[in-house]
mmCIF file of C-alpha atoms and ligand atoms in Angstrom:
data_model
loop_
_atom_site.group_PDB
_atom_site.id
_atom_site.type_symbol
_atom_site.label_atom_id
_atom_site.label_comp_id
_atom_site.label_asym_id
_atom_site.label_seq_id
_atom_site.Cartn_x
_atom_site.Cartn_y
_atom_site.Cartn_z
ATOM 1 C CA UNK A 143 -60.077 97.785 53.829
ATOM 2 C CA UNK A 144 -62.490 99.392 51.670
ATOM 3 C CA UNK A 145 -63.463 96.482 49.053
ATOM 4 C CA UNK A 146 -63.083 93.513 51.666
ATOM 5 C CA UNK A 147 -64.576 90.342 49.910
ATOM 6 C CA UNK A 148 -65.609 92.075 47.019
ATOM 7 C CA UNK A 149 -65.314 90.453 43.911
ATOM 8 C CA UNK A 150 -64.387 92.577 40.986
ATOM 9 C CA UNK A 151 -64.279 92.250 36.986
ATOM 10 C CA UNK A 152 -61.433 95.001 35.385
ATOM 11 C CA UNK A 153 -61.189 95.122 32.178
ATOM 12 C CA UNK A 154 -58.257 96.383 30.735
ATOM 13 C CA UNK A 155 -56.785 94.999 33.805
ATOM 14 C CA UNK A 156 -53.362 94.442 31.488
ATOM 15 C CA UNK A 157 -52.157 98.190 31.529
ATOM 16 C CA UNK A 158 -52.513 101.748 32.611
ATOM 17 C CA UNK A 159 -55.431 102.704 34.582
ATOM 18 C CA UNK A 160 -57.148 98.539 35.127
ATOM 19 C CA UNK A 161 -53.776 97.384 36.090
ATOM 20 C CA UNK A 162 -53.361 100.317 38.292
ATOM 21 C CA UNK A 163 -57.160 100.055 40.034
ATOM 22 C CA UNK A 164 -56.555 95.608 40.204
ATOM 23 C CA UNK A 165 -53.744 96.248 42.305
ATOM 24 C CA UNK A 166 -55.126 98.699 44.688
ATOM 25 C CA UNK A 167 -58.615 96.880 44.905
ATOM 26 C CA UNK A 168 -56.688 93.968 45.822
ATOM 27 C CA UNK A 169 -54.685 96.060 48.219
ATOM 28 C CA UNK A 170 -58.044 96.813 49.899
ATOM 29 C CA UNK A 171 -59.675 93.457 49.953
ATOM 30 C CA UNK A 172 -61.269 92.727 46.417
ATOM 31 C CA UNK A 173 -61.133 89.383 44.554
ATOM 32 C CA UNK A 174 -60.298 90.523 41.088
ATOM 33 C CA UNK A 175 -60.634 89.146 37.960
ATOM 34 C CA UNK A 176 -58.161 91.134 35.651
ATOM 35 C CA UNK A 177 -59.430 90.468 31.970
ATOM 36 C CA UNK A 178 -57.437 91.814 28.851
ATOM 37 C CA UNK A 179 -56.804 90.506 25.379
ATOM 38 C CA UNK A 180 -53.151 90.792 26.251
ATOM 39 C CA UNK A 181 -52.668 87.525 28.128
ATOM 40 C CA UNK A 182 -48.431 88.085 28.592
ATOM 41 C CA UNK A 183 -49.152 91.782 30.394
ATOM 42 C CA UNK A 184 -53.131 90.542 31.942
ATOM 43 C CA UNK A 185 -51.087 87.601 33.466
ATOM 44 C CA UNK A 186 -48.365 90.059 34.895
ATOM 45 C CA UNK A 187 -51.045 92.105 36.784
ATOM 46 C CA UNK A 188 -52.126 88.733 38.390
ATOM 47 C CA UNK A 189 -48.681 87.929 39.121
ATOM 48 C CA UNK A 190 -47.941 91.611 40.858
ATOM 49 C CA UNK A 191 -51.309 91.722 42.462
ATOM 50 C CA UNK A 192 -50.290 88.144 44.265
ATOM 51 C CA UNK A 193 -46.670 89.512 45.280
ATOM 52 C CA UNK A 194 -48.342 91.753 47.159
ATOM 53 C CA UNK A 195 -50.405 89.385 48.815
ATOM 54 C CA UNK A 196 -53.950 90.033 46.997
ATOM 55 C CA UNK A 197 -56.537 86.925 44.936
ATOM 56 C CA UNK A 198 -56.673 87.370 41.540
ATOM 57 C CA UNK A 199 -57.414 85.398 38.079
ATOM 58 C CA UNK A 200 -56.687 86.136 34.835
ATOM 59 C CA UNK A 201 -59.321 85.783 32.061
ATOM 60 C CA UNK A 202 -58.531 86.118 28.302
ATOM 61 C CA UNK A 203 -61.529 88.299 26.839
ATOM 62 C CA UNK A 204 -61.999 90.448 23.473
ATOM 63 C CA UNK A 205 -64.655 92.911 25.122
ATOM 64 C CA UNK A 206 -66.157 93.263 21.853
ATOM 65 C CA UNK A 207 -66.876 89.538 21.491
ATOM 66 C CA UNK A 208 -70.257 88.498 23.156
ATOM 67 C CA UNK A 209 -69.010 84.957 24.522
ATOM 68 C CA UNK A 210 -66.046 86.216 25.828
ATOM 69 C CA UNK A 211 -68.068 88.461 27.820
ATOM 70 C CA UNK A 212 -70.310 85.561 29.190
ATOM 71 C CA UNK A 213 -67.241 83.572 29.934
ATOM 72 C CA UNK A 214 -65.645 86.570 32.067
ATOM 73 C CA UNK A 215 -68.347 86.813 34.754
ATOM 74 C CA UNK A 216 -68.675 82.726 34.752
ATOM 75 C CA UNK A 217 -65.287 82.997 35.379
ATOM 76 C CA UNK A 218 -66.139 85.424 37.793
ATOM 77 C CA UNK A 219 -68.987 83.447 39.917
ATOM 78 C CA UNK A 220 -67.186 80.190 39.272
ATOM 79 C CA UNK A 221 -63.578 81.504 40.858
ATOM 80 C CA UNK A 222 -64.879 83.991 43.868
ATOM 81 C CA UNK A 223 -68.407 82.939 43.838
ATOM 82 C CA UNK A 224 -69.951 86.372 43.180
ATOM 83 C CA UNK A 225 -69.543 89.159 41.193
ATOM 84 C CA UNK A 226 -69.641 93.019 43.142
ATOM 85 C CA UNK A 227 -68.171 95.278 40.836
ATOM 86 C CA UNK A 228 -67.988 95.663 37.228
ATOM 87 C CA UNK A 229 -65.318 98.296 35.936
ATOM 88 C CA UNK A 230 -65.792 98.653 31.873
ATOM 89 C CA UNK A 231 -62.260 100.129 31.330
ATOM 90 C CA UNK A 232 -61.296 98.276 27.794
ATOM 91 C CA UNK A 233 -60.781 100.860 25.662
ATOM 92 C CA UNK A 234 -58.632 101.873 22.198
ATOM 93 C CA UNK A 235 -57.813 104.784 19.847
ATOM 94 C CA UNK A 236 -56.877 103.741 16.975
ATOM 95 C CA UNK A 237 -53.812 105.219 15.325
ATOM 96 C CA UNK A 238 -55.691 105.969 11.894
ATOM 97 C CA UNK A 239 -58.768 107.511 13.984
ATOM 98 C CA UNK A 240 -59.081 111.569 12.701
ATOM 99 C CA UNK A 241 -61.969 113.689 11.272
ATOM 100 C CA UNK A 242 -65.288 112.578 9.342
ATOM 101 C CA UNK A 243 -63.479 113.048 6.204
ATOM 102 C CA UNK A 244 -60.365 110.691 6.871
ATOM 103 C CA UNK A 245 -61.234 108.187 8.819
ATOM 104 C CA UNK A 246 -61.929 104.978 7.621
ATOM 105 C CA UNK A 247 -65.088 102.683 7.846
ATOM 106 C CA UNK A 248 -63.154 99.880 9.613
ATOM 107 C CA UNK A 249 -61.322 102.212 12.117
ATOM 108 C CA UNK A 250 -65.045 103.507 13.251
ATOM 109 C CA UNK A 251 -66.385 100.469 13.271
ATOM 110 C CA UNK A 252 -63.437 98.638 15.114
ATOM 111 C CA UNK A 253 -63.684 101.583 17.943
ATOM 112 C CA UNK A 254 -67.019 101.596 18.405
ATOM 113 C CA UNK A 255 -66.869 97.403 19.019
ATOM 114 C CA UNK A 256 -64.430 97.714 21.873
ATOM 115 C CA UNK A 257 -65.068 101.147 23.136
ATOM 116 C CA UNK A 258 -69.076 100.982 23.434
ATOM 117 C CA UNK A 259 -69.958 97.232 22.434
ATOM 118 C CA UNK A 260 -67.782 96.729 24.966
ATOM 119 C CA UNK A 261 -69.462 98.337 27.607
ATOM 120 C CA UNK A 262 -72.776 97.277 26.506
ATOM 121 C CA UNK A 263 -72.159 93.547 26.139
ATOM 122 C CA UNK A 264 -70.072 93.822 29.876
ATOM 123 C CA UNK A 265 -73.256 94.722 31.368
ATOM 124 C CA UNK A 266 -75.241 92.238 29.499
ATOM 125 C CA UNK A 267 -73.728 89.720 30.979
ATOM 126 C CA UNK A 268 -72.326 91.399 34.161
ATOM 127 C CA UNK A 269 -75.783 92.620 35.444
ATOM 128 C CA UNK A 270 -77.895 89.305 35.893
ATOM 129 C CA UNK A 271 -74.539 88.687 37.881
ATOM 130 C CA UNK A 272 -74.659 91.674 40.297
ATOM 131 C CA UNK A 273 -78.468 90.961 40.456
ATOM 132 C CA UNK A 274 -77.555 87.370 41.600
ATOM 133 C CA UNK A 275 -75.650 88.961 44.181
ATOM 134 C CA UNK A 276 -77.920 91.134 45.513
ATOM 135 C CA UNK A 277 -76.869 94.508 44.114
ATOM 136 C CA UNK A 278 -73.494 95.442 42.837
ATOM 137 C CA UNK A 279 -71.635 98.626 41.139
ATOM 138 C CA UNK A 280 -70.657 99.743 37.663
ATOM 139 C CA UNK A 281 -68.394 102.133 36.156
ATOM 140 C CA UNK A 282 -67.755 102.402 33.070
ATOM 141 C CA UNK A 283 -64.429 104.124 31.736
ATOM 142 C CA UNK A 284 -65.817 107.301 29.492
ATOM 143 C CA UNK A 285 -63.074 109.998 28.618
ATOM 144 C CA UNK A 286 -62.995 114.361 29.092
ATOM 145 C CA UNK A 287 -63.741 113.858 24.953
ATOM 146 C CA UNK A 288 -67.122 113.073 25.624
ATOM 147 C CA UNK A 289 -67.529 115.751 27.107
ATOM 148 C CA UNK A 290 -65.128 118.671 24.924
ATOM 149 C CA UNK A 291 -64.701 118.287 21.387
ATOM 150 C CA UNK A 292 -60.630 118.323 20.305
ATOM 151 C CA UNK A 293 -59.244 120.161 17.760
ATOM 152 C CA UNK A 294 -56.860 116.834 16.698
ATOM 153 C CA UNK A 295 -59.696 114.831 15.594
ATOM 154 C CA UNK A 296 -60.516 111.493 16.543
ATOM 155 C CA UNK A 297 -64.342 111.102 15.765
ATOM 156 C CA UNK A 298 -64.451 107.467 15.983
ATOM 157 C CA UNK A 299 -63.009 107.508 19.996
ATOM 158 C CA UNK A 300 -64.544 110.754 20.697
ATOM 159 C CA UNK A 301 -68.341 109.308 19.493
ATOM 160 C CA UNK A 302 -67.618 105.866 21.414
ATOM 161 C CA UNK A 303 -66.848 107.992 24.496
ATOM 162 C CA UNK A 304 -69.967 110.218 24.068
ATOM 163 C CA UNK A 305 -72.018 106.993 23.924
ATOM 164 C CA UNK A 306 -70.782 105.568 26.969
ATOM 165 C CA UNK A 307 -71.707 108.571 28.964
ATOM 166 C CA UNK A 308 -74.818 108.217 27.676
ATOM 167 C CA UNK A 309 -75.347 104.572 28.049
ATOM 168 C CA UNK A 310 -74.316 104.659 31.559
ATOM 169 C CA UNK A 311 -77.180 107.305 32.558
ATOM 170 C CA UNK A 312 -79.287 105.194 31.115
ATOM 171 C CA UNK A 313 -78.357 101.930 32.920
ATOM 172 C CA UNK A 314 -78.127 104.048 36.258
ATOM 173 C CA UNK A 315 -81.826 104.914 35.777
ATOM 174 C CA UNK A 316 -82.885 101.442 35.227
ATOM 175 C CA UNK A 317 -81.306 99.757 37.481
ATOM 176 C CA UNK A 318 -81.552 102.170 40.525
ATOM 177 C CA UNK A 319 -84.012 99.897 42.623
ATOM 178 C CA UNK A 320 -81.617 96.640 42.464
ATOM 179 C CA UNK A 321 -79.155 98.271 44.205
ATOM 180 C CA UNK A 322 -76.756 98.825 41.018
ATOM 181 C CA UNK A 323 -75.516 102.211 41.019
ATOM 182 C CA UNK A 324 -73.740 103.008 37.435
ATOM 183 C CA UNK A 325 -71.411 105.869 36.976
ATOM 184 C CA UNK A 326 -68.876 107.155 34.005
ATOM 185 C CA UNK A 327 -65.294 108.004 34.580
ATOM 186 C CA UNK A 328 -63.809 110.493 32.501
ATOM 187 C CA UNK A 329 -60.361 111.053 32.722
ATOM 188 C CA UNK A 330 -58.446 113.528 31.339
ATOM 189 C CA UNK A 331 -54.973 113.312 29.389
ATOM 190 C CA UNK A 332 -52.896 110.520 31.175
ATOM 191 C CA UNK A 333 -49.433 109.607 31.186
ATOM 192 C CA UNK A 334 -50.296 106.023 29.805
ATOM 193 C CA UNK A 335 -49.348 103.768 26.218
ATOM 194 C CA UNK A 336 -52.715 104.667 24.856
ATOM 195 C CA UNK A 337 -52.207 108.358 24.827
ATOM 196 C CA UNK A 338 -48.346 108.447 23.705
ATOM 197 C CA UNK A 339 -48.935 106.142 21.319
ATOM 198 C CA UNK A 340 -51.168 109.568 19.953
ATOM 199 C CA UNK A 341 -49.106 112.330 20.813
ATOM 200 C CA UNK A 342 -46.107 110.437 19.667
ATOM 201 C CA UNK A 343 -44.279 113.822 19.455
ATOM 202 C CA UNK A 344 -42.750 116.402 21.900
ATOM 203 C CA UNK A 345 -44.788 118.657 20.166
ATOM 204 C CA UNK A 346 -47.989 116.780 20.162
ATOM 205 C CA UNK A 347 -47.824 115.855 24.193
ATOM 206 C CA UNK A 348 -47.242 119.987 24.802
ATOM 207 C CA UNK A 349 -50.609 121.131 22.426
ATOM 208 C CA UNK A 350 -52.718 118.988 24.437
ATOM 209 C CA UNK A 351 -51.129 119.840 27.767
ATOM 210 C CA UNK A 352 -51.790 123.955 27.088
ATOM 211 C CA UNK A 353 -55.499 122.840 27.936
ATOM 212 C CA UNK A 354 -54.618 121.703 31.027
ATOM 213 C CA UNK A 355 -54.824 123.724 33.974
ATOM 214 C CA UNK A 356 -52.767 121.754 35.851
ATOM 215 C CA UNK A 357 -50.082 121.570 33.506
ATOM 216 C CA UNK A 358 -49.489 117.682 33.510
ATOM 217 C CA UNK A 359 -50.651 114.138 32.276
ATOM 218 C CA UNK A 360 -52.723 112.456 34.632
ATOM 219 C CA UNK A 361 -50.963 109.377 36.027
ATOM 220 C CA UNK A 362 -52.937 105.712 35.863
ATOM 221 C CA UNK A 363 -52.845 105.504 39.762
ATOM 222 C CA UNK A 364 -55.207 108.651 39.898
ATOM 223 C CA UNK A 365 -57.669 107.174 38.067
ATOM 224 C CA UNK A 366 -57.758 103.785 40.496
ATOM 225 C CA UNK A 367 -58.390 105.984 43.666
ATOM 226 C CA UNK A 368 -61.187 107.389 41.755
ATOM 227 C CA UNK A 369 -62.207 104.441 40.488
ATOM 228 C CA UNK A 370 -61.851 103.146 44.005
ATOM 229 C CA UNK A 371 -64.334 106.276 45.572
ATOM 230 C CA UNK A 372 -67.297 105.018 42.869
ATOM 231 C CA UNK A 373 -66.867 101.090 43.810
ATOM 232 C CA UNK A 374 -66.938 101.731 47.696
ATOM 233 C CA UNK A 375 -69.207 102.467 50.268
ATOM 234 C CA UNK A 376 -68.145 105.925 50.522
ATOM 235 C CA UNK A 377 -70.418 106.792 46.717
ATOM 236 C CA UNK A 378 -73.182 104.928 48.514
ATOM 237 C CA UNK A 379 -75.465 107.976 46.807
ATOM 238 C CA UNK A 380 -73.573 108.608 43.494
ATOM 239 C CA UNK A 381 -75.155 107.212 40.411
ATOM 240 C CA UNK A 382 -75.310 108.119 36.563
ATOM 241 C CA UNK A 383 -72.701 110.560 36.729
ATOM 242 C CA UNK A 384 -69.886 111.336 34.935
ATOM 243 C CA UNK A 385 -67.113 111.766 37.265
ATOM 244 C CA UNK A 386 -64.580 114.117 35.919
ATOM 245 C CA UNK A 387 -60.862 113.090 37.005
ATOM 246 C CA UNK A 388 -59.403 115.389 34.467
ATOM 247 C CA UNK A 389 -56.456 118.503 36.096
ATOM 248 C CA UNK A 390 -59.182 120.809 35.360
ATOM 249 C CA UNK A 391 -59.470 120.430 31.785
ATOM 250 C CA UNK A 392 -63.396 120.757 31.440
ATOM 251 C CA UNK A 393 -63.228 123.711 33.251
ATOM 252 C CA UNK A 394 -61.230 125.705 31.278
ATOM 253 C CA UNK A 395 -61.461 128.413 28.708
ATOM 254 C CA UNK A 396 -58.764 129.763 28.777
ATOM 255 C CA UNK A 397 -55.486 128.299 30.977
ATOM 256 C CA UNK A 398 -52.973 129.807 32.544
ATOM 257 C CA UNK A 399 -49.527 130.466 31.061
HETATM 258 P P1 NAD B 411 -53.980 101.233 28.040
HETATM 259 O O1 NAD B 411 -53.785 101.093 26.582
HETATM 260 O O2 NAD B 411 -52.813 101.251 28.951
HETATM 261 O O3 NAD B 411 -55.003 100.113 28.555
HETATM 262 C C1 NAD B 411 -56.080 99.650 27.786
HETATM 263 C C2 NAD B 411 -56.133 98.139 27.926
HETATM 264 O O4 NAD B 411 -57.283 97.646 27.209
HETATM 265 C C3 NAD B 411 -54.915 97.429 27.326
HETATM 266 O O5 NAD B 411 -54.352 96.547 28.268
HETATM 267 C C4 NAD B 411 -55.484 96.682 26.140
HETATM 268 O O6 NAD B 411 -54.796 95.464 25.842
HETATM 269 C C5 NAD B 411 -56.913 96.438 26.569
HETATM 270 N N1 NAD B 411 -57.802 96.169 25.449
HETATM 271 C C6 NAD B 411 -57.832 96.776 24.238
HETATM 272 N N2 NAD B 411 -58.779 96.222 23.466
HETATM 273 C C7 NAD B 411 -59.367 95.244 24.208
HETATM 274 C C8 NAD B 411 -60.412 94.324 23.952
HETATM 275 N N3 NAD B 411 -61.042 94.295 22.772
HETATM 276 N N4 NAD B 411 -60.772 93.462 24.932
HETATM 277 C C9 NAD B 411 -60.129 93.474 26.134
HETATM 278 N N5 NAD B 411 -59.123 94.329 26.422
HETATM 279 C C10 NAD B 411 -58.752 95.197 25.469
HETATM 280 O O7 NAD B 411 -54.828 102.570 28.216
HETATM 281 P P2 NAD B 411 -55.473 103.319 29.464
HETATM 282 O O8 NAD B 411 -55.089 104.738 29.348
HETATM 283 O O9 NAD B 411 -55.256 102.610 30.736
HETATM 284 O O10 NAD B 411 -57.005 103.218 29.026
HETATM 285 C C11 NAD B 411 -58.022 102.662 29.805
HETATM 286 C C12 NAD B 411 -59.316 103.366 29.492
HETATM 287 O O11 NAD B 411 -59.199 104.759 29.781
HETATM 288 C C13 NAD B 411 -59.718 103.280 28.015
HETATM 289 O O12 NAD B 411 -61.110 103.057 27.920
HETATM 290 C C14 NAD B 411 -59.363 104.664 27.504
HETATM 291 O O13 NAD B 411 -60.136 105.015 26.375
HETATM 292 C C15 NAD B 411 -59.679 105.522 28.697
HETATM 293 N N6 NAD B 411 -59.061 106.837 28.725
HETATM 294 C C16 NAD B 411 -57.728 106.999 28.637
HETATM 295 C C17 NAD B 411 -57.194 108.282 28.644
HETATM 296 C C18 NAD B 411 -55.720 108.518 28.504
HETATM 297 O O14 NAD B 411 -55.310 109.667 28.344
HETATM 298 N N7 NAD B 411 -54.889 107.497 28.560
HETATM 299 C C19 NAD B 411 -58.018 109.395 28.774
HETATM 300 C C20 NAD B 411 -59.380 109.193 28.883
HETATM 301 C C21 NAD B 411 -59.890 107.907 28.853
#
């Protein structure tokens, strides 16, 4: 077991890629603490994750809300008695999200709240946490956009993204001596609710996948085993990088027919 007695906060633990990574950390040994705002779905990932005979709790928590975030990584100390790992995976993209010229004050603001308040308010709280423990690791859930710019616009989500990566060099470089190693995960186009909520058309889901070399949609479980690589032992020397998990699609120029 590669996470044995490890205590670890998902967020976004209700769907896609944090319900995905809770079930396999708990499949190798972690104590997870799946936190969502969707408590029907958050509780189902505790409910799973016990079936198959792992520890978990579920803890209600906006990301974007500053007490919520305190009362996740009590929850955390107070359930498991630690806190190990801290995986920033709450994310949206909003439906009305597009260019500079369209999209709406309240759309940007609401993305940037969950998407990089979010991350920043995790670690607020998270860090004093993973001090208390002696050292700990974060990643923080960043996208390929932050890294390409996409020709169907959505500024707001692509500039949230963009700020995590940066954020989480940042917090890498500070907190390198405590034993806190910080790294991004960028995914690439997945097969999960956020994304075909977007490409809600046949049409829409094949333009984005002529950028992919690999000719598919990432699937959620892809994303745990990475995220499972930067929370073990095995990234023991990995820290404030982005880690692209992506079929190739910040490679390319050009892909192949
Ligand atoms: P998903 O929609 O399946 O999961 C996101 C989860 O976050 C949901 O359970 C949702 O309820 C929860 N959430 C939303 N707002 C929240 C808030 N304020 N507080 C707490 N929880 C909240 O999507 P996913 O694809 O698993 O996305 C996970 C992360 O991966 C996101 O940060 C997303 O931006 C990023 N990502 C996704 C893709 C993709 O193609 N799906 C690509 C790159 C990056």
């Amino acid at each position: 077991m590669r996470l044995k007695e490890k205590v670890a906060i998902i967020t976004g633990g209700a769907g896609g890629i944090g319900r995905e990574t809770a079930l396999l950390f708990a499949a190798e040994g972690a104590k997870v603490i799946v936190v969502d705002v969707n408590e029907e779905e958050g509780m189902e990932t505790v409910d799973l994750l016990a079936a198959a005979g792992g520890a978990g709790q579920f803890v209600r928590a906006d990301v974007s809300n500053a007490s919520d975030c305190k009362n996740m990584v009590s929850r955390a100390e107070e359930e498991f008695g630690r806190l190990d790992i801290l995986f920033n995976n709450a994310g949206i993209m909003h439906p009305k999200d597009d260019d500079a010229v369209n999209t709406e004050e309240d759309v940007w603001d609401l993305t940037m709240r969950v998407n990089l308040k979010g991350v920043y308010l995790g670690c607020k709280y998270g860090v004093p946490a993973l001090r208390r423990a002696g050292g700990g690791i974060i990643v923080n859930t960043a996208s390929f956009v932050a890294l390409l710019g996409a020709a169907t616009p959505q500024l707001a989500y692509t500039a949230s993204k963009g700020g995590v990566l940066a954020l989480t060099r940042e917090l890498a470089v500070v907190h390198a001596r405590e034993n806190i190693r910080v790294n991004a995960l960028c995914p690439g186009p997945l097969r999960t609710e956020l994304l075909m909520k977007f490409l809600d058309t046949e049409e829409k889901k094949q333009r984005r996948l002529v950028h992919v070399p690999m000719g598919r949609f990432g699937e959620a479980k892809e994303m745990a085993q990475a995220a499972l690589y930067l929370c073990s032992e095995e990234s023991s020397f990995v820290t404030g990088t982005s880690f692209n998990v992506d079929g190739g699609i910040t490679a390319a120029y050009v892909t192949p027919e």
